[in-house]
C-alpha atoms as an extended CHARMM CRD file, in Angstrom:
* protein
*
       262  EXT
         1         1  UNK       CA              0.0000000000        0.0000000000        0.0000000000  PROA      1               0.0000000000
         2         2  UNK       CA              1.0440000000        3.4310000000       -1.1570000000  PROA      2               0.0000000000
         3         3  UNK       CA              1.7720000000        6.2910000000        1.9000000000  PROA      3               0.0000000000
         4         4  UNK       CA             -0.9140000000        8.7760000000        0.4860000000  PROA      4               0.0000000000
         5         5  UNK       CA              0.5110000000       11.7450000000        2.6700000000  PROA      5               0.0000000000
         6         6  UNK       CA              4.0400000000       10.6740000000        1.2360000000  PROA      6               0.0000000000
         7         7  UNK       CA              2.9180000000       10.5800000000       -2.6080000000  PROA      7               0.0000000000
         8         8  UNK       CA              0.6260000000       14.4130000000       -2.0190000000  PROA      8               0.0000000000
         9         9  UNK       CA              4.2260000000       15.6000000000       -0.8630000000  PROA      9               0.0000000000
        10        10  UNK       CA              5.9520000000       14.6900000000       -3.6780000000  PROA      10              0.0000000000
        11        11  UNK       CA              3.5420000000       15.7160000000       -6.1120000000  PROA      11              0.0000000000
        12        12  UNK       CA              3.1470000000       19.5600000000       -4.2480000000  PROA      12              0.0000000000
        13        13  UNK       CA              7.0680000000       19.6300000000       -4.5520000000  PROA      13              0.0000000000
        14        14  UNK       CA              7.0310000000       18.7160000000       -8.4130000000  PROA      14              0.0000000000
        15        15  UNK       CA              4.7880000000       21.3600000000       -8.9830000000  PROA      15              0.0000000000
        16        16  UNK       CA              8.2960000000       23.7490000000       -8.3350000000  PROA      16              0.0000000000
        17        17  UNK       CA             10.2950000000       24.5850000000      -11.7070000000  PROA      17              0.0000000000
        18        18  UNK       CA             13.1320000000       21.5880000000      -12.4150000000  PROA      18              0.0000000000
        19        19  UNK       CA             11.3160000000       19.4880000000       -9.7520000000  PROA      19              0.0000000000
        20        20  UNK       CA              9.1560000000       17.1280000000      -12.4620000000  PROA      20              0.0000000000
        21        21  UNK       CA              8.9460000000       13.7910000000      -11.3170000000  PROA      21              0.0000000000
        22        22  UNK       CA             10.2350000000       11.2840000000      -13.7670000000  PROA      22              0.0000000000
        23        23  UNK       CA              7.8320000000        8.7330000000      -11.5160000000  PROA      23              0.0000000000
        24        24  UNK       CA              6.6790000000        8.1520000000       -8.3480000000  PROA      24              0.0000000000
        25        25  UNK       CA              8.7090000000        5.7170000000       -6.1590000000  PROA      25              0.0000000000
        26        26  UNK       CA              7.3920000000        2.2390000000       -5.3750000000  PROA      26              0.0000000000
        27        27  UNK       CA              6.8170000000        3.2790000000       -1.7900000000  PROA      27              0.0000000000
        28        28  UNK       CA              4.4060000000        6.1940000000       -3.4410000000  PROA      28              0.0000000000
        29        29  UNK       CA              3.0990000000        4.7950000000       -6.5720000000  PROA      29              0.0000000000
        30        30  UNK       CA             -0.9780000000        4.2740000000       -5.4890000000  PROA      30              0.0000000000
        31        31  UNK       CA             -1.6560000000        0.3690000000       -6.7590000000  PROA      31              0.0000000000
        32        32  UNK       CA             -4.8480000000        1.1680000000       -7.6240000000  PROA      32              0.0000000000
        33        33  UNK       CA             -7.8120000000        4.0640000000       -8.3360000000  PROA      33              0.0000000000
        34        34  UNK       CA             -9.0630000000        4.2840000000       -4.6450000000  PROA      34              0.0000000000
        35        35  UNK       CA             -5.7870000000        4.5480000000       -3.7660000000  PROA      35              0.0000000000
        36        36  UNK       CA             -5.0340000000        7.2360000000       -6.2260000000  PROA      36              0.0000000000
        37        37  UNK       CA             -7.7310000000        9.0220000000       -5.5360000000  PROA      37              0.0000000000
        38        38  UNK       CA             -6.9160000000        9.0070000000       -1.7510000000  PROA      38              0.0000000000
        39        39  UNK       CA             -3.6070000000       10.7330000000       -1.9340000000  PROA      39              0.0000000000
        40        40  UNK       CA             -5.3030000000       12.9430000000       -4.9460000000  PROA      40              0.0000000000
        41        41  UNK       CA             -7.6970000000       13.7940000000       -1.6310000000  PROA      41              0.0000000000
        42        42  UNK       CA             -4.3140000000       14.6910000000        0.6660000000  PROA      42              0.0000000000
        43        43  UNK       CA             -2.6650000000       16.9150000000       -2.1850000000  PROA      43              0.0000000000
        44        44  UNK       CA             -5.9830000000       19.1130000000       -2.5130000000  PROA      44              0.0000000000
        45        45  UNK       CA             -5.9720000000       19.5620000000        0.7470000000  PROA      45              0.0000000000
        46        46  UNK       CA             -2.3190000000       20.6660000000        0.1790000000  PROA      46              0.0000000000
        47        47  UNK       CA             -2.8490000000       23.1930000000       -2.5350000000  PROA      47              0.0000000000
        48        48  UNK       CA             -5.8850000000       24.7730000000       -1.0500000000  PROA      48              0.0000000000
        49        49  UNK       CA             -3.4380000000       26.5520000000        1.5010000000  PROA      49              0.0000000000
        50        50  UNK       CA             -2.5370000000       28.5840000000       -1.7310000000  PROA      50              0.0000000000
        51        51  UNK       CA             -4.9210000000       27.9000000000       -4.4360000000  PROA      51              0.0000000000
        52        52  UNK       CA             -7.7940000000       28.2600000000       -2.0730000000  PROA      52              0.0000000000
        53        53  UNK       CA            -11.1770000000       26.3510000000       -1.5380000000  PROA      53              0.0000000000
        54        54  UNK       CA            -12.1260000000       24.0550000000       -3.8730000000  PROA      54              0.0000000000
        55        55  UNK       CA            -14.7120000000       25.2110000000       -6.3750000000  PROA      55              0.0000000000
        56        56  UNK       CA            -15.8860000000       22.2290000000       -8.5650000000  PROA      56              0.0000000000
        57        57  UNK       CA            -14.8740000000       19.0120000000      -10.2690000000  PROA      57              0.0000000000
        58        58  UNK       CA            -12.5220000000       18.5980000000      -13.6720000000  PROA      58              0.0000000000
        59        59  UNK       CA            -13.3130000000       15.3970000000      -15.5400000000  PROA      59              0.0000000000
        60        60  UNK       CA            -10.5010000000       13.9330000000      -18.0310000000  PROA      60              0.0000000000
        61        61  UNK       CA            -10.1040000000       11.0410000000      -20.5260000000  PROA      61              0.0000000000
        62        62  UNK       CA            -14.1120000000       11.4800000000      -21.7790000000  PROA      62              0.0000000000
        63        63  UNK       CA            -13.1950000000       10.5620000000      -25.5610000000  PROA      63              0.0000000000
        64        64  UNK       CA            -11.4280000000        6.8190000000      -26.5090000000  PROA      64              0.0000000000
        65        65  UNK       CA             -8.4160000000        8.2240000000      -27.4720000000  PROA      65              0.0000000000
        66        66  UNK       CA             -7.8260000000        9.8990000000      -24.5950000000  PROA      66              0.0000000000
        67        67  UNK       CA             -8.1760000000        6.6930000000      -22.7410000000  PROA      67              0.0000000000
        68        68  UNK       CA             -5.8440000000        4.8350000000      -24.8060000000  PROA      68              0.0000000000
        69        69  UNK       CA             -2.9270000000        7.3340000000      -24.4270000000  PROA      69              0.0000000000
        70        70  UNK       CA             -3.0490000000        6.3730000000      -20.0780000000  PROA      70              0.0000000000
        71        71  UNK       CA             -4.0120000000        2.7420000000      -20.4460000000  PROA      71              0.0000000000
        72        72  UNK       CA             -7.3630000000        3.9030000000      -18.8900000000  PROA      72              0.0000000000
        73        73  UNK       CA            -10.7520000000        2.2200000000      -18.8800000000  PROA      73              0.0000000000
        74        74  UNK       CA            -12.9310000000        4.9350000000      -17.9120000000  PROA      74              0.0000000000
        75        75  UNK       CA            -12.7030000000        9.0300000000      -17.2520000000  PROA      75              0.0000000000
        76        76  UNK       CA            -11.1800000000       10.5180000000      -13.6920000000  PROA      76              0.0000000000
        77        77  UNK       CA            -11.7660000000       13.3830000000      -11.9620000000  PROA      77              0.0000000000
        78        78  UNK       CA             -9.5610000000       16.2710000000      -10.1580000000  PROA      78              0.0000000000
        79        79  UNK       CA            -10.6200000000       19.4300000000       -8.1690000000  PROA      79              0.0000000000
        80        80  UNK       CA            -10.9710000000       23.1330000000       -9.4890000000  PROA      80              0.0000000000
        81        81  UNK       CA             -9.4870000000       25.4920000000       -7.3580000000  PROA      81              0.0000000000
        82        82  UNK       CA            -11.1790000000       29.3880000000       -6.2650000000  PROA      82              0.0000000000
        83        83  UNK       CA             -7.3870000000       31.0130000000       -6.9250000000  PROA      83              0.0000000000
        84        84  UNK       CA             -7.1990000000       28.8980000000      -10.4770000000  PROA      84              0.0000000000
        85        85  UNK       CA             -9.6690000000       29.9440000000      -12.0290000000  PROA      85              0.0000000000
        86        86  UNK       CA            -10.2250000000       32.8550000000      -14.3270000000  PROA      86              0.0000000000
        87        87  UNK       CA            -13.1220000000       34.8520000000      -16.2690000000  PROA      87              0.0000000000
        88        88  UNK       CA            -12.1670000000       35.4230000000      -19.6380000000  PROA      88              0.0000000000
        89        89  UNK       CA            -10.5670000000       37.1550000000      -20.9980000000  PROA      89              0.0000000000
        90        90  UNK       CA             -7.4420000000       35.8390000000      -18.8890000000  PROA      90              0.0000000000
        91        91  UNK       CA             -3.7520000000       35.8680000000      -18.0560000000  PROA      91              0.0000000000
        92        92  UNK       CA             -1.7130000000       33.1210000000      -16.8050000000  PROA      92              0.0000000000
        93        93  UNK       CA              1.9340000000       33.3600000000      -15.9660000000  PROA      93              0.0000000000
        94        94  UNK       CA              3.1710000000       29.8260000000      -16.9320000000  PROA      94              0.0000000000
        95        95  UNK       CA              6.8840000000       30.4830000000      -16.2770000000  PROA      95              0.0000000000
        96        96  UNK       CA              6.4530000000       27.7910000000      -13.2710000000  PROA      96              0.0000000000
        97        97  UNK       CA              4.6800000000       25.7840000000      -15.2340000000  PROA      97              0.0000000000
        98        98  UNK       CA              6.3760000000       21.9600000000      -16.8350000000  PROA      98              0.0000000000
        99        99  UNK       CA              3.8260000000       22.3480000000      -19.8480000000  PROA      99              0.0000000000
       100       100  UNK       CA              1.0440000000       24.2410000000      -21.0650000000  PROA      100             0.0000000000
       101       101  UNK       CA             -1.6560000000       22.2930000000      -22.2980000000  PROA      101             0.0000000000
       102       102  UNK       CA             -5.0340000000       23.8360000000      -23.7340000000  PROA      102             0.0000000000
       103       103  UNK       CA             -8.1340000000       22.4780000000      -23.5040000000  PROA      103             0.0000000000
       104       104  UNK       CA            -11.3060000000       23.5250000000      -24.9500000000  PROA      104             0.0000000000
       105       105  UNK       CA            -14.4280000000       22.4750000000      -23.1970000000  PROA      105             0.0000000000
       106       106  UNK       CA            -17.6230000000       22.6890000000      -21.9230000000  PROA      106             0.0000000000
       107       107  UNK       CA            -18.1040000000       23.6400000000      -18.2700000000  PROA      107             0.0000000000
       108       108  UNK       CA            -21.6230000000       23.8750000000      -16.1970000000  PROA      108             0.0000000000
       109       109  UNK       CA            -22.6510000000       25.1560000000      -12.8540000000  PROA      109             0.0000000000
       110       110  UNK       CA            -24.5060000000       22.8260000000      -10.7730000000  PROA      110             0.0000000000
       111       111  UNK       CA            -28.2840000000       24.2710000000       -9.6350000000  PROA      111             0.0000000000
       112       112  UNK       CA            -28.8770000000       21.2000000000       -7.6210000000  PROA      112             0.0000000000
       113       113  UNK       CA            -27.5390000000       18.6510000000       -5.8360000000  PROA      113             0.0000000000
       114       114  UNK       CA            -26.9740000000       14.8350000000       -7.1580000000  PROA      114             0.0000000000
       115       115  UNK       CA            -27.3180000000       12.9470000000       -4.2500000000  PROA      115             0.0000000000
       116       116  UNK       CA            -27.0840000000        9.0000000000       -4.0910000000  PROA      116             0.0000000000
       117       117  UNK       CA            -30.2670000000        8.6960000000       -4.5490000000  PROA      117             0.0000000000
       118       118  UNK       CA            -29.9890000000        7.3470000000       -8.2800000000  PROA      118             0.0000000000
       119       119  UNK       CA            -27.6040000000        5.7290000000      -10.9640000000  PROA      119             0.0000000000
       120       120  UNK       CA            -27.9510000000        9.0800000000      -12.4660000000  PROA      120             0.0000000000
       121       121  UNK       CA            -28.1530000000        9.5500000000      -16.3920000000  PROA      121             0.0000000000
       122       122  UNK       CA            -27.2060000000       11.8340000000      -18.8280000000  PROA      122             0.0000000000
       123       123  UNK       CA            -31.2170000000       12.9330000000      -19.2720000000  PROA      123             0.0000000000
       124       124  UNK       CA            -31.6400000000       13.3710000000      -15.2300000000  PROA      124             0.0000000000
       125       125  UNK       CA            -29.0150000000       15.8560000000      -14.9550000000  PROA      125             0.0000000000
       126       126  UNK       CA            -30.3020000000       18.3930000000      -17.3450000000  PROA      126             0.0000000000
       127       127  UNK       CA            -32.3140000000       19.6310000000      -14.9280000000  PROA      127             0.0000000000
       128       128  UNK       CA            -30.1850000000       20.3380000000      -12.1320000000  PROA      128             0.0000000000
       129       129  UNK       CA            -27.8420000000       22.2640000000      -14.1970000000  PROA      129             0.0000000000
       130       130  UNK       CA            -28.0980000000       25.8730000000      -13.3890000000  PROA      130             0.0000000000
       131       131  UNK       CA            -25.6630000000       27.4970000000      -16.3440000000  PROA      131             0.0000000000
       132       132  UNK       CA            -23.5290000000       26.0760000000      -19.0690000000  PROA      132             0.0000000000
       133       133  UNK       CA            -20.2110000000       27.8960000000      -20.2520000000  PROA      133             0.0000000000
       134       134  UNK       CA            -17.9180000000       27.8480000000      -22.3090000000  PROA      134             0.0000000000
       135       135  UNK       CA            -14.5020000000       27.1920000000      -21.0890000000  PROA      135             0.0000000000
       136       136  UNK       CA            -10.9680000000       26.5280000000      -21.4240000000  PROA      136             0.0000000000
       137       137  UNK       CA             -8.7860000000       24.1350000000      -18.7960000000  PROA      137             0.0000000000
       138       138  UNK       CA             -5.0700000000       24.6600000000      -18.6420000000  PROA      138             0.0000000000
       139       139  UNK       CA             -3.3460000000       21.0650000000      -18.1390000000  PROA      139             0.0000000000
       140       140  UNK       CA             -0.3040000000       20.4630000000      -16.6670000000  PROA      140             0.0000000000
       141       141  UNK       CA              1.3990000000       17.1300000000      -15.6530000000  PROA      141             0.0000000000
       142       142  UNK       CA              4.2280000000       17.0070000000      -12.8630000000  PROA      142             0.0000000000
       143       143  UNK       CA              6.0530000000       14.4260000000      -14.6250000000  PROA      143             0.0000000000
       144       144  UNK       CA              8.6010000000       15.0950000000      -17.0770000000  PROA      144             0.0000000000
       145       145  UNK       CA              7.5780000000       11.3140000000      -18.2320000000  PROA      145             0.0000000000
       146       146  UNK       CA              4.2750000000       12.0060000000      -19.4880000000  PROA      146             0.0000000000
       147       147  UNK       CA              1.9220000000       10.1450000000      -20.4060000000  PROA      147             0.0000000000
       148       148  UNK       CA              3.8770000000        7.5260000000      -19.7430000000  PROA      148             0.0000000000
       149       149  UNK       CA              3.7860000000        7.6680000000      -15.9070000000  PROA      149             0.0000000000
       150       150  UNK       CA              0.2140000000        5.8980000000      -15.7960000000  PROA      150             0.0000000000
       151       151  UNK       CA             -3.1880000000        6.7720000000      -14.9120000000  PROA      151             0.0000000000
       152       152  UNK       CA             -2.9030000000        6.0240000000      -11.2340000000  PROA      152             0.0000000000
       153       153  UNK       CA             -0.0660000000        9.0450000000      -11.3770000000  PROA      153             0.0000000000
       154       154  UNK       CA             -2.6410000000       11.2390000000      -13.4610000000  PROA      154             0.0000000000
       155       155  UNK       CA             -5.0520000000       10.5900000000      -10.6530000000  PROA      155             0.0000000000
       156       156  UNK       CA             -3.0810000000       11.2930000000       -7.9530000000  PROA      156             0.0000000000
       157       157  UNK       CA             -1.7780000000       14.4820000000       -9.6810000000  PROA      157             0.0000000000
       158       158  UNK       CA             -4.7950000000       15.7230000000       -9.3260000000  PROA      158             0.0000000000
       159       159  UNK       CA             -5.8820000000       14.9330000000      -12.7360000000  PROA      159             0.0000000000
       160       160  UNK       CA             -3.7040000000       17.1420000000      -14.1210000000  PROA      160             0.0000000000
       161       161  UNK       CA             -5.3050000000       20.1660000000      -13.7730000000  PROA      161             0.0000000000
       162       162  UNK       CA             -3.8990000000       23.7990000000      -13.4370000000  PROA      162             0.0000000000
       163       163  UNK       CA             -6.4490000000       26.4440000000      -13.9380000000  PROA      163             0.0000000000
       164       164  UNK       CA             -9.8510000000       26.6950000000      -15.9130000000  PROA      164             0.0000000000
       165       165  UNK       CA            -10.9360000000       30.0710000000      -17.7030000000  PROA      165             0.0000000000
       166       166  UNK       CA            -14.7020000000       30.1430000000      -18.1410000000  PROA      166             0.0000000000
       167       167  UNK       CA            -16.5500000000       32.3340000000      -20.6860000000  PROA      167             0.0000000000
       168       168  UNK       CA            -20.2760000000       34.5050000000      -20.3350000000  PROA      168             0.0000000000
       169       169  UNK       CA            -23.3090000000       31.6070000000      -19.3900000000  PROA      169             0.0000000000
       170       170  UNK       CA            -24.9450000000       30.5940000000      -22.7410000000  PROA      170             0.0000000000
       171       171  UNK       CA            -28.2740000000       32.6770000000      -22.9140000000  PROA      171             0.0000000000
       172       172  UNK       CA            -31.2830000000       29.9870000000      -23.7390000000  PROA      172             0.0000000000
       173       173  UNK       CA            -29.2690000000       26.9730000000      -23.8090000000  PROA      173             0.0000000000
       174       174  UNK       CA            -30.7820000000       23.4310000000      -24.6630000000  PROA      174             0.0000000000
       175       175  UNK       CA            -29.2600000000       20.2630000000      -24.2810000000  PROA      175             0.0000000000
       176       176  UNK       CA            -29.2170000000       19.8330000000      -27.9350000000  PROA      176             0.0000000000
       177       177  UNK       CA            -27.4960000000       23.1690000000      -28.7370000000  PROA      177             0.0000000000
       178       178  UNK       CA            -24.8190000000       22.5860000000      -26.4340000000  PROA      178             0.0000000000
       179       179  UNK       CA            -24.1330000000       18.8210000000      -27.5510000000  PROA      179             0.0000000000
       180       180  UNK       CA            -23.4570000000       19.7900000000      -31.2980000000  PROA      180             0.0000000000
       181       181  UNK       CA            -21.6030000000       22.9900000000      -30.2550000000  PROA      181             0.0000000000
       182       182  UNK       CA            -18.4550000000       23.3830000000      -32.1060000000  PROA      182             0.0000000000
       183       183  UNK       CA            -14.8730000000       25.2360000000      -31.1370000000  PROA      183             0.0000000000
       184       184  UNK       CA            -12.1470000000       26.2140000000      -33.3800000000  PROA      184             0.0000000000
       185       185  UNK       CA             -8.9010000000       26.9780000000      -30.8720000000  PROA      185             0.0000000000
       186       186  UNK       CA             -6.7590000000       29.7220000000      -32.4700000000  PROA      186             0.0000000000
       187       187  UNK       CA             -3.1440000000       30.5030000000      -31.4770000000  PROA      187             0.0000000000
       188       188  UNK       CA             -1.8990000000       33.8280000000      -32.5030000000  PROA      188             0.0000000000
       189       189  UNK       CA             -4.7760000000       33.9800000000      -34.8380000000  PROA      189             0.0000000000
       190       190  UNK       CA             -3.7310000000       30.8300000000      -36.4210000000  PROA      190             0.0000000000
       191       191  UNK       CA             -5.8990000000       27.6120000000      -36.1520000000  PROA      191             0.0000000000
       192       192  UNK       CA             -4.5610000000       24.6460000000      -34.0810000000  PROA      192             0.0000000000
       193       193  UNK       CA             -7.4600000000       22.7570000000      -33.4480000000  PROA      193             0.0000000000
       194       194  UNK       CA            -11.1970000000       21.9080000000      -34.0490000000  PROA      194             0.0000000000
       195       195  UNK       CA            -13.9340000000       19.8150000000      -32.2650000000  PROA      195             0.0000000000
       196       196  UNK       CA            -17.1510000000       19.2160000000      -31.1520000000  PROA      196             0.0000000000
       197       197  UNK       CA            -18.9920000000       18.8080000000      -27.7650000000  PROA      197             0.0000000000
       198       198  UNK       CA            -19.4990000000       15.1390000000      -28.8870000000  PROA      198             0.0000000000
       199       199  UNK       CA            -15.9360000000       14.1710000000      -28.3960000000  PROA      199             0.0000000000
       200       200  UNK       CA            -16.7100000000       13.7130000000      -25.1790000000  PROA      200             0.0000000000
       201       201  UNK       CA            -18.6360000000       10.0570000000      -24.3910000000  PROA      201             0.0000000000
       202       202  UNK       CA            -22.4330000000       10.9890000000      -23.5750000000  PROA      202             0.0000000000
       203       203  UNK       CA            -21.8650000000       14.5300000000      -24.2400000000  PROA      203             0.0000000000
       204       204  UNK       CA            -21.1930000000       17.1010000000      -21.0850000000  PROA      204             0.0000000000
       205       205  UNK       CA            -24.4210000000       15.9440000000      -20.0330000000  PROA      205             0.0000000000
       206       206  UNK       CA            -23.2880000000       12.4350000000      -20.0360000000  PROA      206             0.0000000000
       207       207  UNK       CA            -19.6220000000       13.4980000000      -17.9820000000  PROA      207             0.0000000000
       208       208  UNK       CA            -21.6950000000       15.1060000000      -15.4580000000  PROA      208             0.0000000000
       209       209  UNK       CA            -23.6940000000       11.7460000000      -15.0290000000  PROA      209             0.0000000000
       210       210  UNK       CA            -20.7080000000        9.7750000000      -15.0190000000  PROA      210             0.0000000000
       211       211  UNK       CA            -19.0920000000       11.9770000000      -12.0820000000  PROA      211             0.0000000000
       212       212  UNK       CA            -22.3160000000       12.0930000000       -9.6850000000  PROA      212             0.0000000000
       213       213  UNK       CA            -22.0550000000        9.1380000000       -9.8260000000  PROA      213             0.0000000000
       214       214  UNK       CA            -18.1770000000        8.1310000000       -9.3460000000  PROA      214             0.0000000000
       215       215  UNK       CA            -18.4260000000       11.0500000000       -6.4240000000  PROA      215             0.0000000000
       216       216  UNK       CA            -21.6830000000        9.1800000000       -5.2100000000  PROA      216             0.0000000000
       217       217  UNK       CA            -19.4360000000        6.2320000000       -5.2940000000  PROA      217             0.0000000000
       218       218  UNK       CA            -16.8640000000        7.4900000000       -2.7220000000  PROA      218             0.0000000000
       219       219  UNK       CA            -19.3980000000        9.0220000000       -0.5410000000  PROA      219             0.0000000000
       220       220  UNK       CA            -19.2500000000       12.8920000000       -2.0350000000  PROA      220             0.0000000000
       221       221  UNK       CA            -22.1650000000       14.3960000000       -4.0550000000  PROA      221             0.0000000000
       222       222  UNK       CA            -21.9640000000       16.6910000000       -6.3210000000  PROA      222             0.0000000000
       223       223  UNK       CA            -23.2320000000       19.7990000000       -5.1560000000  PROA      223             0.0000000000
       224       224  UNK       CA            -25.4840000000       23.1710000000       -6.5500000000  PROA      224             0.0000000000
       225       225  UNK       CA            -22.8750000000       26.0470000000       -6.6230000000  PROA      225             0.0000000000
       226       226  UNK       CA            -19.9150000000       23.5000000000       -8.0210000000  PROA      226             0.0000000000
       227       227  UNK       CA            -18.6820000000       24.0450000000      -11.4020000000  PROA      227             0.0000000000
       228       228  UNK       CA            -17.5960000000       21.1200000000      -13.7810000000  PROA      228             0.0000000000
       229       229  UNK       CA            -15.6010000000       21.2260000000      -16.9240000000  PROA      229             0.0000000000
       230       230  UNK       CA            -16.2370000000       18.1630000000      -19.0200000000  PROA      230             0.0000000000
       231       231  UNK       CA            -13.0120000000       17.2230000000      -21.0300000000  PROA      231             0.0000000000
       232       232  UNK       CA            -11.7650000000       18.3150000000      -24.1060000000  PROA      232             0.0000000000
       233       233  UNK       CA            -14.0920000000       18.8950000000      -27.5010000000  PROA      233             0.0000000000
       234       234  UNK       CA            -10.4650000000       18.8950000000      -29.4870000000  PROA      234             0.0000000000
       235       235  UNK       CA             -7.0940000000       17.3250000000      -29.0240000000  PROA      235             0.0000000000
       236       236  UNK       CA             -4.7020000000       18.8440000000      -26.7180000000  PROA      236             0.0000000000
       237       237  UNK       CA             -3.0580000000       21.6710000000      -27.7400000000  PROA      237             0.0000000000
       238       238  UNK       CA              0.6520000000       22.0910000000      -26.2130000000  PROA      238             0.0000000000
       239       239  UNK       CA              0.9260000000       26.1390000000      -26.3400000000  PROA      239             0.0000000000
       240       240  UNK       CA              3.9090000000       28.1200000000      -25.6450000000  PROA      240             0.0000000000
       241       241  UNK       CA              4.3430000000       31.8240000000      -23.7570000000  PROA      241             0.0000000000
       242       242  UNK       CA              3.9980000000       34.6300000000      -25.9450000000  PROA      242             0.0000000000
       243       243  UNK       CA              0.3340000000       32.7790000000      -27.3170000000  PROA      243             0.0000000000
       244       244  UNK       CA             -2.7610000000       34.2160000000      -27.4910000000  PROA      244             0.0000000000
       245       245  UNK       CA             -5.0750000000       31.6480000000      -26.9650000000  PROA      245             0.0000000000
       246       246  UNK       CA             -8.8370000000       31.8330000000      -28.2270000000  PROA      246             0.0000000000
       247       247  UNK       CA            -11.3250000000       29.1660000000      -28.0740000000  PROA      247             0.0000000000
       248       248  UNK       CA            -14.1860000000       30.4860000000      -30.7180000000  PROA      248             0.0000000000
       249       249  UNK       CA            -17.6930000000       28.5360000000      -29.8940000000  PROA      249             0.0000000000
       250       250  UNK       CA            -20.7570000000       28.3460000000      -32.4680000000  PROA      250             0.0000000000
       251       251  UNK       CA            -22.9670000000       29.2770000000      -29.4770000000  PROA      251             0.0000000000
       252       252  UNK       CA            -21.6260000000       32.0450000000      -30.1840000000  PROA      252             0.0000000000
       253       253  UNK       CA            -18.7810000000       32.5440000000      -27.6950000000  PROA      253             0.0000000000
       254       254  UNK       CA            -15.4260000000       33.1560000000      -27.0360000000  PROA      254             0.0000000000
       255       255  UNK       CA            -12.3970000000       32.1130000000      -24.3450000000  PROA      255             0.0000000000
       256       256  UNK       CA             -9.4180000000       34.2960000000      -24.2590000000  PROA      256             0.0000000000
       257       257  UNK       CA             -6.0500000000       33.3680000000      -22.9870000000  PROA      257             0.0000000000
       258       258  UNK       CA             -2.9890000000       35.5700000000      -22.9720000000  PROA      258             0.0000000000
       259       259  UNK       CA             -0.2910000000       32.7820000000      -22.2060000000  PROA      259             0.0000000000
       260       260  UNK       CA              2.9340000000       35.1400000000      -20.1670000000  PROA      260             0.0000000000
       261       261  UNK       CA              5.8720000000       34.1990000000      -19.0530000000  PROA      261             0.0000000000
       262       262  UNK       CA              6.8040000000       36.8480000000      -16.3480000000  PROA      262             0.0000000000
């Protein structure tokens, strides 16, 4: 068995510049999900001395090819922090950061909590969903290794997240809309990337199923007031500093990101 308190510490420290992890030591490697989820657990609890309260949920892996790259079986989740995230448009100093990975997605408020009460589904949780945004998560891994570390190391490391820029609520939104939205990602006013909502398995709707459920799971509900970003509608984008980054949605929307290096 992994020393949770033992593998949060060494993930906080690789967060430092030069201080990647190349892997986790046997003695800190988590042998399974609950166990990588536990020390994920002990590192929030970390990082909200600086990053403050948690805020909501981040849900990775949602599409098959995402999957594939960790070895992984089914999405994970990682905690949004108050201090990490942003309205847009945004700034982000990433001169601490090991990489600087953009993802656009869809994000959603919760109105109302998803208690245990259910195997939820994607149609229940429509209705507890107070607003729907569009948004852009910034990914960063603590391993110099990645992805090759594993998915029990993504887990741990909190899922990889860094900090999530949300845009304006959609006005009028429908399930339907926001399913078939589409993003083209710009960098410098070039395009890098295109997608749809549908990359993501079930849709947002579906991700925000699938993690009431994984939280019901291990005895945490998902609760009104939480926000949840629901993976990425493109492949990763790897940007650089000096980038302006802008996520341009059919609702019609945009995510701005001025990537620094101070």
């Amino acid at each position: 068995m992994s020393d949770k308190n033992a593998t949060a510490q060494l993930l906080l420290q690789a967060r430092k510049p030069g201080k990647a992890l190349t892997a986790l030591p046997e003695s800190a490697l988590p042998a399974d999900k609950a166990q990588a989820y536990a020390a994920q657990a002990e590192l929030v609890s970390l990082l909200s001395n600086h990053s403050g309260r948690p805020v909501g949920y981040k849900v990775g892996c949602t599409n098959a090819t995402a999957r594939q790259m960790l070895a992984l079986d089914s999405p994970f989740s990682g905690r949004c922090f108050e201090k990490e995230l942003s309205i847009s448009p945004a700034t982000i100093d990433t001169a601490t950061l090991h990489m600087i990975g953009i993802e656009p997605e869809i994000a959603v408020r919760i109105g109302k909590d998803l208690a245990p009460s259910k195997n939820w589904q994607r149609t229940d949780v429509i209705d507890h969903i107070e607003a729907v945004m569009p948004s852009v998560e910034v990914v960063e891994s603590r391993f110099s290794s990645w992805p090759l570390m594993g998915f029990l190391s993504a887990i741990a490391d909190n899922g990889v997240h860094r900090h999530l820029v949300l845009g304006e609520p959609v006005k009028n939104w429908s399930a339907d809309r926001i399913e078939q939205t589409r993003v083209t990602l710009t960098a410098n006013g070039t395009t890098v990337r295109e997608g749809v909502a549908s990359n993501v398995d079930g849709g947002p709707f579906g991700v925000v199923a699938w993690l009431a459920n994984h939280l019901n799971a291990m005895g945490t509900t998902l609760a009104a007031g939480e926000i949840v970003t629901t993976g990425v509608m493109t492949d990763i984008y790897d940007s650089a500093p000096g980038e302006t980054i802008v996520a341009h949605y059919d609702l019609p929307a945009v995510v701005e990101l001025q990537v620094t290096s101070l």
